[in-house]
CSV table of C-alpha atoms in Angstrom, one decimal:
chain,number,residue,atom,x,y,z
A,1,ILE,CA,0.0,0.0,0.0
A,2,ASP,CA,1.3,3.5,-0.9
A,3,PRO,CA,2.0,5.2,2.4
A,4,SER,CA,1.1,8.6,1.0
A,5,ASP,CA,-2.2,7.4,-0.6
A,6,HIS,CA,-3.9,4.4,1.0
A,7,MET,CA,-6.2,3.9,-2.0
A,8,ASN,CA,-3.1,3.2,-4.2
A,9,ILE,CA,-1.8,-0.3,-4.2
A,10,PHE,CA,1.4,-1.6,-5.8
A,11,HIS,CA,1.9,-5.2,-7.1
A,12,PHE,CA,5.5,-6.4,-7.4
A,13,ALA,CA,6.4,-9.3,-9.7
A,14,ASP,CA,9.0,-9.0,-12.5
A,15,THR,CA,7.1,-5.9,-13.5
A,16,ILE,CA,5.5,-3.4,-11.2
A,17,TYR,CA,1.8,-2.3,-11.4
A,18,SER,CA,-0.3,0.1,-9.4
A,19,ASN,CA,-4.0,0.5,-8.8
A,20,SER,CA,-5.4,3.8,-7.5
A,21,ASN,CA,-8.8,2.2,-6.7
A,22,PHE,CA,-7.6,-0.1,-4.0
A,23,GLY,CA,-7.4,-3.1,-6.3
A,24,GLU,CA,-10.6,-2.7,-8.3
A,25,MET,CA,-10.7,-4.7,-11.5
A,26,ASN,CA,-9.6,-3.0,-14.7
A,27,SER,CA,-7.8,-0.3,-12.7
A,28,TRP,CA,-4.2,-1.7,-12.8
A,29,LYS,CA,-1.5,0.3,-14.7
A,30,LYS,CA,1.9,-0.9,-15.6
A,31,ILE,CA,4.6,1.3,-14.0
A,32,GLY,CA,8.0,-0.2,-14.9
A,33,SER,CA,10.5,-3.0,-14.3
A,34,PRO,CA,13.9,-3.2,-12.6
A,35,LYS,CA,14.6,-6.1,-15.1
A,36,ILE,CA,16.0,-8.4,-12.5
A,37,GLU,CA,13.5,-11.2,-12.9
A,38,SER,CA,10.8,-11.9,-10.2
A,39,LEU,CA,11.1,-9.8,-7.0
A,40,ASN,CA,11.7,-11.4,-3.6
A,41,ALA,CA,11.1,-8.3,-1.5
A,42,ALA,CA,9.9,-4.7,-1.8
A,43,ALA,CA,9.6,-1.6,0.5
A,44,ILE,CA,8.2,1.9,0.0
A,45,ALA,CA,9.4,4.9,2.0
A,46,GLU,CA,7.0,6.1,4.6
A,47,ASN,CA,7.1,9.8,3.8
A,48,ASN,CA,8.1,9.8,0.1
A,49,SER,CA,6.5,7.0,-1.9
A,50,ASN,CA,8.7,8.0,-4.9
A,51,LEU,CA,11.4,5.9,-3.1
A,52,ILE,CA,11.0,2.2,-3.6
A,53,ALA,CA,13.5,-0.6,-3.0
A,54,VAL,CA,13.2,-4.1,-4.4
A,55,SER,CA,15.3,-7.2,-4.5
A,56,HIS,CA,15.9,-10.4,-6.5
A,57,GLU,CA,18.2,-12.8,-4.7
A,58,ASP,CA,21.4,-10.7,-4.0
A,59,ILE,CA,20.5,-7.8,-6.2
A,60,LEU,CA,19.0,-4.6,-4.6
A,61,MET,CA,17.5,-1.9,-6.8
A,62,LEU,CA,16.2,1.6,-5.9
A,63,SER,CA,13.7,3.8,-7.7
A,64,THR,CA,13.4,7.5,-6.9
A,65,ASP,CA,10.4,8.1,-9.3
A,66,LYS,CA,7.8,5.6,-8.0
A,67,GLY,CA,9.0,2.6,-10.0
A,68,LYS,CA,9.5,4.1,-13.4
A,69,SER,CA,13.4,3.9,-13.5
A,70,TRP,CA,15.8,1.9,-11.4
A,71,LYS,CA,19.5,1.7,-10.3
A,72,SER,CA,21.5,-0.9,-8.4
A,73,ILE,CA,22.5,-0.2,-4.8
A,74,SER,CA,24.0,-3.7,-4.2
A,75,ALA,CA,27.6,-2.7,-3.9
A,76,GLY,CA,29.0,-3.6,-0.5
A,77,LEU,CA,26.4,-6.2,0.3
A,78,PRO,CA,26.9,-10.0,0.6
A,79,ASN,CA,26.4,-12.4,-2.2
A,80,ALA,CA,23.3,-14.0,-0.6
A,81,ILE,CA,19.6,-13.8,-1.1
A,82,ILE,CA,18.0,-10.8,0.5
A,83,GLU,CA,15.1,-11.9,2.7
A,84,ASN,CA,13.4,-8.5,3.4
A,85,ILE,CA,13.8,-4.7,3.2
A,86,CYS,CA,12.5,-1.8,5.2
A,87,PHE,CA,12.8,2.0,5.4
A,88,ASP,CA,13.1,4.0,8.6
A,89,PRO,CA,9.7,5.6,9.0
A,90,LYS,CA,11.3,8.8,10.3
A,91,ASN,CA,14.1,9.1,7.7
A,92,ASP,CA,13.5,8.0,4.2
A,93,SER,CA,17.3,7.9,3.5
A,94,THR,CA,17.7,5.0,5.8
A,95,ILE,CA,17.3,1.5,4.4
A,96,ALA,CA,17.8,-1.8,6.3
A,97,LEU,CA,17.7,-5.4,5.1
A,98,CYS,CA,18.2,-8.9,6.3
A,99,TYR,CA,19.3,-12.3,5.1
A,100,GLY,CA,17.7,-15.7,5.9
A,101,ASN,CA,20.6,-17.9,4.8
A,102,PHE,CA,22.3,-20.6,6.8
A,103,GLN,CA,25.9,-19.6,6.0
A,104,ASN,CA,28.3,-19.1,8.8
A,105,SER,CA,29.1,-15.5,7.7
A,106,GLU,CA,27.8,-13.2,10.4
A,107,ASN,CA,26.3,-11.1,7.5
A,108,LYS,CA,22.7,-11.2,8.4
A,109,VAL,CA,21.6,-7.5,8.9
A,110,PHE,CA,22.8,-4.4,7.0
A,111,ILE,CA,21.9,-0.7,7.1
A,112,SER,CA,22.4,2.3,4.9
A,113,LYS,CA,21.8,5.9,5.9
A,114,ASN,CA,22.4,7.4,2.5
A,115,LEU,CA,20.0,5.5,0.2
A,116,GLY,CA,22.3,2.6,-0.5
A,117,LYS,CA,25.5,4.5,-1.4
A,118,THR,CA,27.3,2.8,1.5
A,119,TRP,CA,26.3,-0.1,3.8
A,120,SER,CA,27.2,-1.1,7.4
A,121,ASN,CA,27.0,-4.6,8.9
A,122,ILE,CA,25.0,-4.4,12.1
A,123,ASN,CA,25.1,-8.2,12.9
A,124,PHE,CA,26.9,-7.5,16.3
A,125,ASN,CA,25.9,-10.2,18.7
A,126,LEU,CA,23.4,-12.1,16.5
A,127,GLY,CA,25.8,-14.8,15.5
A,128,ASN,CA,24.6,-16.8,12.4
A,129,MET,CA,20.9,-17.4,12.9
A,130,GLN,CA,18.6,-16.8,10.0
A,131,ILE,CA,16.8,-13.5,9.9
A,132,TYR,CA,13.4,-13.5,8.0
A,133,ASP,CA,12.1,-9.9,8.4
A,134,ILE,CA,13.2,-6.5,9.6
A,135,ILE,CA,11.2,-3.4,10.6
A,136,ILE,CA,11.9,-0.1,12.3
A,137,ASP,CA,9.5,1.7,14.6
A,138,HIS,CA,8.8,5.5,14.9
A,139,SER,CA,10.1,5.9,18.5
A,140,PRO,CA,12.9,8.4,19.4
A,141,ASP,CA,15.3,5.3,19.7
A,142,LYS,CA,14.3,4.1,16.2
A,143,ASN,CA,14.1,0.5,17.5
A,144,ILE,CA,14.9,-2.2,14.9
A,145,TYR,CA,13.0,-5.4,15.2
A,146,LEU,CA,14.0,-8.7,13.6
A,147,ALA,CA,11.9,-11.8,12.9
A,148,ALA,CA,14.4,-14.6,13.6
A,149,GLU,CA,14.8,-18.3,14.1
A,150,ILE,CA,14.5,-17.9,17.9
A,151,GLY,CA,11.7,-15.3,17.9
A,152,ILE,CA,12.0,-11.6,17.9
A,153,LEU,CA,15.1,-9.5,18.6
A,154,VAL,CA,15.3,-5.7,19.0
A,155,LYS,CA,17.9,-3.0,19.4
A,156,PRO,CA,17.8,0.8,19.2
A,157,MET,CA,19.3,2.2,16.0
A,158,ASN,CA,22.5,3.4,17.7
A,159,SER,CA,23.0,0.4,19.9
A,160,THR,CA,25.5,-2.4,19.3
A,161,LYS,CA,23.6,-5.1,21.1
A,162,TRP,CA,20.5,-7.1,20.0
A,163,GLU,CA,18.2,-8.3,22.8
A,164,LEU,CA,15.4,-10.9,22.8
A,165,TYR,CA,11.8,-9.4,22.8
A,166,ASN,CA,10.0,-12.7,23.4
A,167,GLU,CA,8.0,-12.3,26.6
A,168,GLY,CA,4.7,-14.2,26.2
A,169,LEU,CA,5.7,-15.5,22.8
A,170,PRO,CA,5.9,-19.3,22.1
A,171,ASN,CA,9.4,-20.8,21.5
A,172,ILE,CA,9.0,-20.6,17.8
A,173,THR,CA,10.5,-19.1,14.6
A,174,VAL,CA,9.0,-15.8,13.5
A,175,ARG,CA,8.7,-15.3,9.8
A,176,ASP,CA,6.9,-11.9,9.4
A,177,LEU,CA,6.6,-8.6,11.3
A,178,GLU,CA,4.3,-5.6,10.9
A,179,ILE,CA,3.8,-2.5,13.0
A,180,HIS,CA,0.3,-1.1,13.6
A,181,PHE,CA,1.4,2.5,14.4
A,182,ALA,CA,-2.1,3.7,15.6
A,183,SER,CA,-2.0,1.3,18.5
A,184,ASN,CA,1.8,1.1,19.0
A,185,THR,CA,1.6,-2.6,18.4
A,186,LEU,CA,4.1,-5.1,16.9
A,187,ILE,CA,2.4,-8.0,15.1
A,188,ALA,CA,4.3,-11.3,14.5
A,189,ALA,CA,3.4,-14.2,12.2
A,190,THR,CA,5.1,-17.4,13.5
A,191,TRP,CA,6.0,-20.7,11.9
A,192,GLY,CA,3.0,-22.8,12.8
A,193,ARG,CA,1.8,-21.1,16.0
A,194,GLY,CA,-0.4,-18.4,14.6
A,195,ILE,CA,-0.2,-14.6,14.9
A,196,TRP,CA,0.8,-12.7,18.1
A,197,GLU,CA,1.0,-9.1,19.1
A,198,VAL,CA,2.8,-7.0,21.7
A,199,ALA,CA,3.3,-3.3,22.6
A,200,LEU,CA,6.2,-1.7,20.9
A,201,ARG,CA,9.3,-1.3,23.1
A,202,ASN,CA,9.0,1.7,25.4
A,203,ARG,CA,5.6,2.8,23.9
A,204,GLU,CA,2.2,2.9,25.5
A,205,SER,CA,-0.1,0.0,24.5
A,206,PHE,CA,-3.2,2.0,23.7
A,207,PRO,CA,-5.6,2.3,22.1
A,208,ARG,CA,-6.0,-1.4,22.2
A,209,ILE,CA,-8.0,-3.0,19.4
A,210,ASN,CA,-10.1,-5.8,21.0
A,211,SER,CA,-12.1,-7.0,18.1
């Protein structure tokens, strides 16, 4: 969903389409293609939806014109399949991504604060577990959350230590994360144990959605 227009939906395959009528039939328009085969992951910047990042295996591409044209920003990243991508919701120049591979490389999480011109490895104390999703909240600490083989991990943007954020969560792999900003809630989809939610770190847990 386009963060700046919630009626506009993007579809990412090998070619990118958009639909300004929330998916209505016969309303899809072809936007463009990064020409890197079928896409594994995609992310749209929160405050400027002209910025879109997509990946195919180890290739990461960036568009600054809402998908019409593309350039590679893969230099400095590992030769491994990119699992997921996210933008910092408070700073559209910051892109983070993760890898779900099994290799003993300690190259699982990377971040760029200049739209992919340079990259930093922020693996720190993670070791070599698989990381399946990554997301950044809108708190002053800019907490980064990871969906991992052992649950959820979190660290503030400027910290060098990842911590478990698993209280009340089953001992299970987490494969997907979403943030519901209106209720300060982190939502986690697990591998075979359903969907769980928890308050974002250091944020109030209201207004709670009960049904």
